[in-house]
Short mmCIF file of C-alpha atoms and ligand atoms in Angstrom, two decimals:
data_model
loop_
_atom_site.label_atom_id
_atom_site.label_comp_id
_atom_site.label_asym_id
_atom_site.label_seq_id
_atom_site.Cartn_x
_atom_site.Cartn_y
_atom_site.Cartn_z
CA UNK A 1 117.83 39.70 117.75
CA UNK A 2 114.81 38.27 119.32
CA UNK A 3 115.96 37.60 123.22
CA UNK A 4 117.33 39.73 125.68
CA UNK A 5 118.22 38.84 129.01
CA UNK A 6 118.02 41.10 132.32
CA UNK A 7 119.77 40.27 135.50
CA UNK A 8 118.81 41.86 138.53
CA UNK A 9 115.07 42.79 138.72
CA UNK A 10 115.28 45.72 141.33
CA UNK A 11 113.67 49.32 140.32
CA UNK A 12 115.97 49.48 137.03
CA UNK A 13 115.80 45.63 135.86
CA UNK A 14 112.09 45.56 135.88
CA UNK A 15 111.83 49.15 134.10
CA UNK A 16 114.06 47.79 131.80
CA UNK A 17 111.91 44.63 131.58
CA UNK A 18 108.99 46.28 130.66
CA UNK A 19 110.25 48.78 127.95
CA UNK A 20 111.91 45.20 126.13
CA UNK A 21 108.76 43.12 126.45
CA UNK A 22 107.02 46.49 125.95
CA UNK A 23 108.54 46.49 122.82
CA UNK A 24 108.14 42.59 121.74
CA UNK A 25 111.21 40.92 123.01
CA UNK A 26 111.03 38.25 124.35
CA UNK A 27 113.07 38.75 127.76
CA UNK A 28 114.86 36.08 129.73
CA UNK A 29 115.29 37.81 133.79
CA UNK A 30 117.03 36.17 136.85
CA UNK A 31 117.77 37.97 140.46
CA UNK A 32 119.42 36.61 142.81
CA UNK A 33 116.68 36.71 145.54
CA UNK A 34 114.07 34.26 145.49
CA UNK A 35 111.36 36.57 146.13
CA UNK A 36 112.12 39.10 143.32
CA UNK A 37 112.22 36.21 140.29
CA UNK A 38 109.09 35.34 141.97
CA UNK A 39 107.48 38.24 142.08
CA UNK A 40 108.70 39.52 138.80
CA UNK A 41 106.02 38.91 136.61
CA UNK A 42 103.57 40.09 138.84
CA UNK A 43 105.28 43.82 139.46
CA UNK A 44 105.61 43.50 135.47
CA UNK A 45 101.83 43.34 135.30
CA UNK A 46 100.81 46.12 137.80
CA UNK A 47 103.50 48.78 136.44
CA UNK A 48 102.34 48.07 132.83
CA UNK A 49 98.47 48.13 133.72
CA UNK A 50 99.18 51.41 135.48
CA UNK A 51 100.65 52.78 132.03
CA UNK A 52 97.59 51.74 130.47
CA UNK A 53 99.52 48.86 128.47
CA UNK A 54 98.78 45.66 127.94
CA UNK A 55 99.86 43.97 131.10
CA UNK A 56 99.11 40.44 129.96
CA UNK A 57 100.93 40.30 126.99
CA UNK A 58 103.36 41.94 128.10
CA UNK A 59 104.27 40.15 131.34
CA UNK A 60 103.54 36.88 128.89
CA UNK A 61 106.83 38.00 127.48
CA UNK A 62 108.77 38.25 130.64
CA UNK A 63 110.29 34.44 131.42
CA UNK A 64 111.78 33.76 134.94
CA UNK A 65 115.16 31.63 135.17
CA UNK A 66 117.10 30.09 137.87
CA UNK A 67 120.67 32.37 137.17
CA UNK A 68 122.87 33.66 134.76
CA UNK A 69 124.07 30.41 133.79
CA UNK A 70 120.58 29.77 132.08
CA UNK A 71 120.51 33.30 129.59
CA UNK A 72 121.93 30.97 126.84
CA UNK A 73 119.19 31.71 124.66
CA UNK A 74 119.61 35.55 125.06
CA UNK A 75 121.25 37.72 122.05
CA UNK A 76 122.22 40.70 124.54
CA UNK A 77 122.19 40.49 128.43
CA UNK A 78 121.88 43.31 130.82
CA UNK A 79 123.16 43.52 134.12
CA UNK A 80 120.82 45.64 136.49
CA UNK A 81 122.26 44.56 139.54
CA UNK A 82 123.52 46.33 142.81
CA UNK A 83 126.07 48.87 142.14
CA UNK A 84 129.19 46.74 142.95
CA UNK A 85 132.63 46.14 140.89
CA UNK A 86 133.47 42.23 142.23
CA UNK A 87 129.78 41.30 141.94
CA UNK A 88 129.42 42.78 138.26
CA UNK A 89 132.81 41.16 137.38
CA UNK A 90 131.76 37.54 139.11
CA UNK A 91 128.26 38.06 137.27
CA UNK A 92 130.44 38.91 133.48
CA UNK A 93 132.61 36.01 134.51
CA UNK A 94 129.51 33.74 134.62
CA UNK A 95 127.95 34.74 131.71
CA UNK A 96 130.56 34.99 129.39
CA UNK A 97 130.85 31.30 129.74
CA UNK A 98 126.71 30.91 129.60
CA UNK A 99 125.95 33.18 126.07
CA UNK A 100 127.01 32.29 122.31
CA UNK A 101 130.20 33.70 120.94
CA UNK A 102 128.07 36.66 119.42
CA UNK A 103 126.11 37.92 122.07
CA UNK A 104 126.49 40.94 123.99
CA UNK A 105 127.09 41.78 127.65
CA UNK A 106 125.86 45.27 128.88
CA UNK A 107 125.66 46.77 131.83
CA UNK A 108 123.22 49.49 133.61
CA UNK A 109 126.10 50.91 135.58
CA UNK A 110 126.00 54.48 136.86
CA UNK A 111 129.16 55.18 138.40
CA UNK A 112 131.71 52.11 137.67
CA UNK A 113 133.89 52.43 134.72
CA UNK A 114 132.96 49.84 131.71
CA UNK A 115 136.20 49.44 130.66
CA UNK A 116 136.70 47.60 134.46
CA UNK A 117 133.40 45.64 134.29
CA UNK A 118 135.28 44.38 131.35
CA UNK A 119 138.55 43.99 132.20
CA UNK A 120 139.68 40.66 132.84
CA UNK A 121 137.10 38.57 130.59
CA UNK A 122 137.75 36.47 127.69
CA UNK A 123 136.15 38.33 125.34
CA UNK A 124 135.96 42.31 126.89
CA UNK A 125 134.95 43.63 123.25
CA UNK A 126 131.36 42.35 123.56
CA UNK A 127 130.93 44.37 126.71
CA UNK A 128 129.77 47.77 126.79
CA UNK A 129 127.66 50.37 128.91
CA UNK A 130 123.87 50.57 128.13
CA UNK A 131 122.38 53.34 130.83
CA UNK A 132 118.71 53.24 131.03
CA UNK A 133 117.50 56.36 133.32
CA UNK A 134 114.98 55.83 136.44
CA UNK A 135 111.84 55.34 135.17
CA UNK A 136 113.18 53.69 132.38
CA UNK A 137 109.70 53.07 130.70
CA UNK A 138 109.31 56.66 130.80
CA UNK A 139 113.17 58.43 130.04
CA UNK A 140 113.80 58.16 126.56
CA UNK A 141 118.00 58.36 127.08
CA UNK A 142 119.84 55.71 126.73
CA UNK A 143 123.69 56.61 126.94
CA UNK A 144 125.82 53.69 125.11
CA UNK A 145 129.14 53.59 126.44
CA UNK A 146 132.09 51.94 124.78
CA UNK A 147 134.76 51.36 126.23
CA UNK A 148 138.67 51.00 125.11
CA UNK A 149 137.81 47.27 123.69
CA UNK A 150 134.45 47.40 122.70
CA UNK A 151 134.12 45.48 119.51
CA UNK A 152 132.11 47.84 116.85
CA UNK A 153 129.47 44.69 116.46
CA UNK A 154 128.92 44.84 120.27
CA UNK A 155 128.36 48.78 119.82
CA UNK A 156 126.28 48.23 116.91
CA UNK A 157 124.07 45.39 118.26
CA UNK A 158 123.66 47.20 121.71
CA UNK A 159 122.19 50.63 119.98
CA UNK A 160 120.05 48.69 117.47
CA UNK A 161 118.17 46.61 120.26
CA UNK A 162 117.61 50.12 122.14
CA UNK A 163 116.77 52.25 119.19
CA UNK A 164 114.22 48.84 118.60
CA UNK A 165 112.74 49.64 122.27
CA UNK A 166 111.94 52.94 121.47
CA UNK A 167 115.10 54.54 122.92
CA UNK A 168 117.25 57.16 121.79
CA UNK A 169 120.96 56.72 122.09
CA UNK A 170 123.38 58.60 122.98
CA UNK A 171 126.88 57.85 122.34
CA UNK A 172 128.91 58.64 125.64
CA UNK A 173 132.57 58.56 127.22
CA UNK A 174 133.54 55.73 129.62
CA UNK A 175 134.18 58.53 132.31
CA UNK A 176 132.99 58.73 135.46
CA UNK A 177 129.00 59.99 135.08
CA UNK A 178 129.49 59.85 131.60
CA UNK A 179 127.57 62.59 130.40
CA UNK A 180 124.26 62.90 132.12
CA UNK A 181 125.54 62.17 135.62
CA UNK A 182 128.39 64.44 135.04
CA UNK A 183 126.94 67.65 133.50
CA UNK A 184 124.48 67.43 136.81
CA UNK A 185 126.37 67.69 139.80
CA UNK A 186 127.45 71.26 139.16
CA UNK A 187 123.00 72.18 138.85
CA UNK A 188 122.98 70.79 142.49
CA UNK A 189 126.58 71.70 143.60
CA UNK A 190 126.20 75.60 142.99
CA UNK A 191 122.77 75.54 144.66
CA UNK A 192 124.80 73.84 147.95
CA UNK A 193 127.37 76.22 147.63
CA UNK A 194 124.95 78.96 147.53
CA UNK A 195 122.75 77.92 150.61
CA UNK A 196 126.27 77.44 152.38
CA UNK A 197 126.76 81.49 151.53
CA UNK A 198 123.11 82.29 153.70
CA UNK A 199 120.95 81.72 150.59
CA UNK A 200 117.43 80.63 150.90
CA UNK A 201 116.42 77.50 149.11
CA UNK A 202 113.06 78.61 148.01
CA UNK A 203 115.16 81.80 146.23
CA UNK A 204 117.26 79.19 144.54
CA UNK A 205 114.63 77.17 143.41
CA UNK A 206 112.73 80.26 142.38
CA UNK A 207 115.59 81.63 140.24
CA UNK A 208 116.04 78.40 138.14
CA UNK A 209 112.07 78.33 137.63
CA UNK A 210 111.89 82.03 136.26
CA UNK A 211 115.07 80.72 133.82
CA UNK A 212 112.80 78.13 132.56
CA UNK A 213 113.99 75.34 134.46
CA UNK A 214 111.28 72.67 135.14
CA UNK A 215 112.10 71.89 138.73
CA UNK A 216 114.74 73.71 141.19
CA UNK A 217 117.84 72.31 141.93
CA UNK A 218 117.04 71.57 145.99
CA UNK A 219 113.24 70.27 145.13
CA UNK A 220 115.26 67.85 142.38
CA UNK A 221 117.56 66.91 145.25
CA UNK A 222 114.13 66.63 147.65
CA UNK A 223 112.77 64.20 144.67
CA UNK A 224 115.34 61.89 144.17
CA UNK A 225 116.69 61.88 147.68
CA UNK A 226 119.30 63.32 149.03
CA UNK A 227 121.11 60.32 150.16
CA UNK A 228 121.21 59.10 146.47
CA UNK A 229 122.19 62.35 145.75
CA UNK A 230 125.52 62.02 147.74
CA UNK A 231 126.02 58.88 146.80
CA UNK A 232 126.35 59.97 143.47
CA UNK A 233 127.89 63.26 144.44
CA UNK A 234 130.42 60.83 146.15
CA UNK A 235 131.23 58.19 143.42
CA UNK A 236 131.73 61.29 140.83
CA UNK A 237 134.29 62.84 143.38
CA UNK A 238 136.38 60.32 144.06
CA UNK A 239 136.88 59.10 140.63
CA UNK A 240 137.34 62.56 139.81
CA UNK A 241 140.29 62.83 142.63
CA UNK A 242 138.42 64.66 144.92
CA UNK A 243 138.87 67.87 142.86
CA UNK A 244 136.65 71.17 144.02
CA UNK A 245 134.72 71.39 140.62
CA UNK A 246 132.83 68.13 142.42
CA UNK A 247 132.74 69.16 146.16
CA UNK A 248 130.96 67.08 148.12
CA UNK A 249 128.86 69.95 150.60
CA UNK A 250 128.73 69.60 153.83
CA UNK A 251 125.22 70.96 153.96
CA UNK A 252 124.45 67.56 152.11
CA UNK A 253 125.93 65.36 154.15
CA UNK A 254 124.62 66.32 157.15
CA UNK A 255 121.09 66.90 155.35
CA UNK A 256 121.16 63.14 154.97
CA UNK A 257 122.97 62.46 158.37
CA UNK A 258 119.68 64.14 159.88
CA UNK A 259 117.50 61.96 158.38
CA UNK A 260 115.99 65.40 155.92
CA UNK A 261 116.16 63.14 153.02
CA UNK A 262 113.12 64.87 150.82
CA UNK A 263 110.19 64.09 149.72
CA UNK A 264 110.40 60.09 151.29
CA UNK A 265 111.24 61.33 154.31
CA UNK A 266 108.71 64.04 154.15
CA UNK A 267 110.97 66.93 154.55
CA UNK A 268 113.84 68.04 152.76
CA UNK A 269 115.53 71.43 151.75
CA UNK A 270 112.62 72.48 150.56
CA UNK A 271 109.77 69.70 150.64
CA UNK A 272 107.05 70.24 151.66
CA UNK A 273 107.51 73.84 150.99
CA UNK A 274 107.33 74.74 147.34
CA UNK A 275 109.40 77.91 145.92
CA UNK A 276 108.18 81.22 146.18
CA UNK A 277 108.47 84.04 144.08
CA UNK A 278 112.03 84.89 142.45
CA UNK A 279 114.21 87.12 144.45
CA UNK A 280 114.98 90.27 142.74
CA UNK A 281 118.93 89.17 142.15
CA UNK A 282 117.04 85.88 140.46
CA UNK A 283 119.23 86.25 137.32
CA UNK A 284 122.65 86.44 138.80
CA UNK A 285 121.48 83.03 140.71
CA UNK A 286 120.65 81.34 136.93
CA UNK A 287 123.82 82.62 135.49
CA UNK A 288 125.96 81.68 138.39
CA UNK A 289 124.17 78.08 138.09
CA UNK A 290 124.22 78.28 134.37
CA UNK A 291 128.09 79.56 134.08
CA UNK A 292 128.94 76.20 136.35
CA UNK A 293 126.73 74.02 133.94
CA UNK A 294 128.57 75.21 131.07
CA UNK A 295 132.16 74.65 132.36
CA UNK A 296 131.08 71.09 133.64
CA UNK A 297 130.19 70.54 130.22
CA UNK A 298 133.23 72.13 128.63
CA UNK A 299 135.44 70.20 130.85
CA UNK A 300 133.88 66.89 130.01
CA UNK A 301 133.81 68.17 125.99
CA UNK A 302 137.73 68.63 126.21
CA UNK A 303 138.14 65.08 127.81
CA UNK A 304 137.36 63.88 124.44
CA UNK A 305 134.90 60.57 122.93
CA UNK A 306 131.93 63.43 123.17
CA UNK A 307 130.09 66.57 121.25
CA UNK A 308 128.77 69.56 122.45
CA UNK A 309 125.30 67.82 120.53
CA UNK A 310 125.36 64.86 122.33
CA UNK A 311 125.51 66.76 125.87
CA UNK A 312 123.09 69.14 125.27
CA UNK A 313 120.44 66.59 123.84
CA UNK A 314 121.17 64.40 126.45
CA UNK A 315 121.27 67.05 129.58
CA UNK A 316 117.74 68.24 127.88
CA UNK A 317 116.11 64.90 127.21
CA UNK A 318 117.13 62.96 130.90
CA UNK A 319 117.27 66.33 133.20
CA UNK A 320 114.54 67.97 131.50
CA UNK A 321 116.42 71.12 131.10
CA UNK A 322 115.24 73.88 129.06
CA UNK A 323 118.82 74.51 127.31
CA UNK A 324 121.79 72.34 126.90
CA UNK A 325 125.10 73.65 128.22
CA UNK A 326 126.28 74.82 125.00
CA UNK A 327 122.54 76.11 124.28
CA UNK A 328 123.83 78.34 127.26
CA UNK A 329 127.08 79.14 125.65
CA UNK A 330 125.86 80.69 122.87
CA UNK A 331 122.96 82.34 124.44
CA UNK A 332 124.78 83.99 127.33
CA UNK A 333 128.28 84.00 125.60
CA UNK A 334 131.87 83.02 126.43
CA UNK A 335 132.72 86.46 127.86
CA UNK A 336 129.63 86.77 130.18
CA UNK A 337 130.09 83.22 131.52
CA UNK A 338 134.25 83.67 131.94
CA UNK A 339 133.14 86.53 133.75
CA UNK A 340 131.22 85.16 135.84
CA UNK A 341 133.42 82.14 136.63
CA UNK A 342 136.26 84.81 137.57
CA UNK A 343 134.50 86.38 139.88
CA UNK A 344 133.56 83.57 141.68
CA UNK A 345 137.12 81.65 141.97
CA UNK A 346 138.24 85.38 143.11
CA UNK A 347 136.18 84.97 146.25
CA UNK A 348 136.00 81.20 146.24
CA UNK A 349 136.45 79.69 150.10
CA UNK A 350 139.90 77.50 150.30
CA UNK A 351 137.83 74.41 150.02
CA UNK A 352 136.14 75.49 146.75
CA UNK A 353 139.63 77.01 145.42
CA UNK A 354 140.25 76.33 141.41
CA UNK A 355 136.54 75.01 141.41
CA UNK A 356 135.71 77.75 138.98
CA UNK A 357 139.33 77.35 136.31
CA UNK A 358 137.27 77.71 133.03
CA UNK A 359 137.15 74.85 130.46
CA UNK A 360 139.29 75.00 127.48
CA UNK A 361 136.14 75.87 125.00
CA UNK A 362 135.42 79.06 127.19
CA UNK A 363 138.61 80.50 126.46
CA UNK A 364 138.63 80.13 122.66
CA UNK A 365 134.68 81.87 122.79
N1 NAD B 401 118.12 53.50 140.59
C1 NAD B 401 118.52 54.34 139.66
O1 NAD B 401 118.07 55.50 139.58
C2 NAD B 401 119.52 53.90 138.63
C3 NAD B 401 119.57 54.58 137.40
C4 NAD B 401 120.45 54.14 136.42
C5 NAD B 401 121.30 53.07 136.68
N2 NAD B 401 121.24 52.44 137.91
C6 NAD B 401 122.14 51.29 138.11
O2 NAD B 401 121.38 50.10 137.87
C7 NAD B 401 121.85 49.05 138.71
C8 NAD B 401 120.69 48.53 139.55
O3 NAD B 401 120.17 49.58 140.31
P1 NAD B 401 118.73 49.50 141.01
O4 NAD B 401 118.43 50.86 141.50
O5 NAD B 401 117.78 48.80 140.13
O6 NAD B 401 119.07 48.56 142.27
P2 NAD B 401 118.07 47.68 143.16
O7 NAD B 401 118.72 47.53 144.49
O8 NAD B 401 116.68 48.21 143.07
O9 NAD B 401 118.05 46.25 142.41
C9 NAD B 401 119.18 45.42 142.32
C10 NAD B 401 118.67 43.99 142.19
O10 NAD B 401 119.79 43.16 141.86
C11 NAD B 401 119.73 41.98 142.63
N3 NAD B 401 121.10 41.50 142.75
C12 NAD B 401 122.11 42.01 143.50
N4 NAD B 401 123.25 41.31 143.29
C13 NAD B 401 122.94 40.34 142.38
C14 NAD B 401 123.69 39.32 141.73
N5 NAD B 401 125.00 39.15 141.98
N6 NAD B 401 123.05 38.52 140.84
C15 NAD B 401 121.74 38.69 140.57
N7 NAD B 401 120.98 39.63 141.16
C16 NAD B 401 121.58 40.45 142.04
C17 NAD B 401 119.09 42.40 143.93
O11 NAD B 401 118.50 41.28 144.57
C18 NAD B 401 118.09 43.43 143.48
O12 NAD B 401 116.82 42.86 143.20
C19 NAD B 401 123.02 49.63 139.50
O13 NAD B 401 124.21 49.37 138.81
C20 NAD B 401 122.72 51.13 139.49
O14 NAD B 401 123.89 51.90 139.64
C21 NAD B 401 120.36 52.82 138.88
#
């Protein structure tokens, strides 16, 4: 396996670009705007030099082609393209037709199943997930998702050319978030539901930073935005059936509806405020968090196609968390955190009702 192709060179495509050609791949890449195949080897350059890599040989390794129809060459494709079912089936459609019998088809998706991607092609068993995290030169995670069909060459292929770039790979469900998107919303979703109970958002933020955490769950939102932050709050919910465990807040929404978007926008929840000193309930705050984290988790772990390993090494490795979920469990224990989850359904708002039902694994702890 010597050629990979990338389609779509937007943020993820070219990160993806340069860890492959970072790594000695030779990488075929097409967009469908002129502008960005033009500019693509240029970007390439600048984001390696500022990495202190070697932009020249790597953008050397970075070829520009008309479309899809010209990845012929390329052992394993991935799609990187805007986050869209009917334009990631067209795209499959295309290059199904363009590739050798062997090759594989991945895609970057966040939020659409693979097994759906895939549905409907000649050959769906050479399709599977491959989710490279933003930066991708700099998060190590790669989740490989499988769906129904995969073949196990497609799997195998798709984990050896990441592993080759430097990756690690994590094995993940085709649900929706799969695992890292997934075991997140609850470390934003009980921070919402606790500013919507008259909590401040430096005392949240404080809390989670004197339980280790690297970065508060409203100056996480502030980073990333908070109107990609309901957007993915949004596409988890809905495939989820709109059930209270992934709540979309209304403190969010109309965060982003006024424009409060974070650090891009230059204020936020908290930006450009930092968080102050932990409040003196600042444990009850981590362990209500923390309890939330842990039933996410044990949800997702009962769903099957998962281990407890592969959540917590990926929650710590692409959120930067201190502990995995089940880290948690075993640190805080199944009573304390069943405890906790009790007492908040008992005063849970209608809205948030059965938010709190614990996860199979909590009751057998
Ligand atoms: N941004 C993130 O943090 C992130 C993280 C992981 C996965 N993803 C996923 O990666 C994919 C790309 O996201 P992004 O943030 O890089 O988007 P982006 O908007 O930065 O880039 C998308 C690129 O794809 C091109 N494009 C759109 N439709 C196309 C088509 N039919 N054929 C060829 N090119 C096409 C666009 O011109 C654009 O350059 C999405 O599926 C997204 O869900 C994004």
């Amino acid at each position: 396996m010597t050629t990979v192709g990338i389609v779509g060179l937007g943020v993820m495509g070219l990160g993806i670009a340069q860890v492959l050609a970072g790594a000695g791949f030779d990488v075929l890449a097409t967009d469908a705007r002129a502008e960005a195949r033009e500019g693509a080897v240029e970007r390439l350059r600048i984001q390696v030099a500022r990495t202190g890599g070697d932009a020249e040989a790597v953008a050397a390794r970075l070829s520009l082609v008309d479309g899809p129809e010209a990845m012929g060459a390329a052992d394993l494709v991935i799609e990187a393209i805007a986050e869209d079912l009917p334009a990631k089936r067209a795209l499959f459609a295309t290059l199904e037709e363009a590739v050798a019998p062997g090759a594989v088809l991945a895609t970057n998706t966040s939020s659409l199943a693979v097994g759906r991607i895939a549905a409907g092609l000649r050959h769906p068993g050479r399709v599977v997930g491959l989710h490279f995290f933003n930066p991708a030169p700099v998060q190590r995670l790669v989740e490989l998702i499988c769906h129904a069909g995969t073949s196990d060459d497609a799997a195998a292929t798709a984990r050896k050319l990441a592993e080759m770039a430097g990756q690690e790979v994590i094995e993940a469900p085709d649900r929706p978030g799969f695992i890292v998107n997934r075991c997140a919303r609850p470390f934003y979703g009980e921070a919402l539901a606790l500013l919507e109970e008259g909590r401040g958002p430096a005392e949240i933020d404080a809390a989670m930073l004197a339980a280790g955490y690297r970065i508060g769950p409203l100056s996480l939102i502030d980073l990333i935005g908070a109107d990609v932050n309901l957007a993915a709050t949004r596409s988890v919910a809905e495939a989820m059936d709109g059930h209270p465990r992934y709540h979309v807040f209304a403190t969010l929404e109309r965060q982003v509806a006024a424009g409060a978007l974070g650090r891009k926008a230059g204020r936020g929840f908290l930006f450009p405020e930092r968080p102050g000193a932990p409040p003196p309930d600042s444990d009850t705050i981590a362990a209500r968090i923390e309890a939330a984290l842990v039933n996410e988790a044990g949800w997702l772990l009962s769903e099957g196609g998962v281990t407890a390993e592969a959540i917590d090494r990926a929650t710590r490795l692409a959120l930067n968390w201190p502990r995995g979920p089940f880290d948690i469990l075993a640190a805080r224990g199944g009573a304390a955190i069943r405890a906790t989850l009790a007492a908040l359904e008992s005063r849970a708002p209608a809205h948030l009702r059965g938010r709190y039902a614990p996860a199979p694994v909590l009751e057998a702890t």
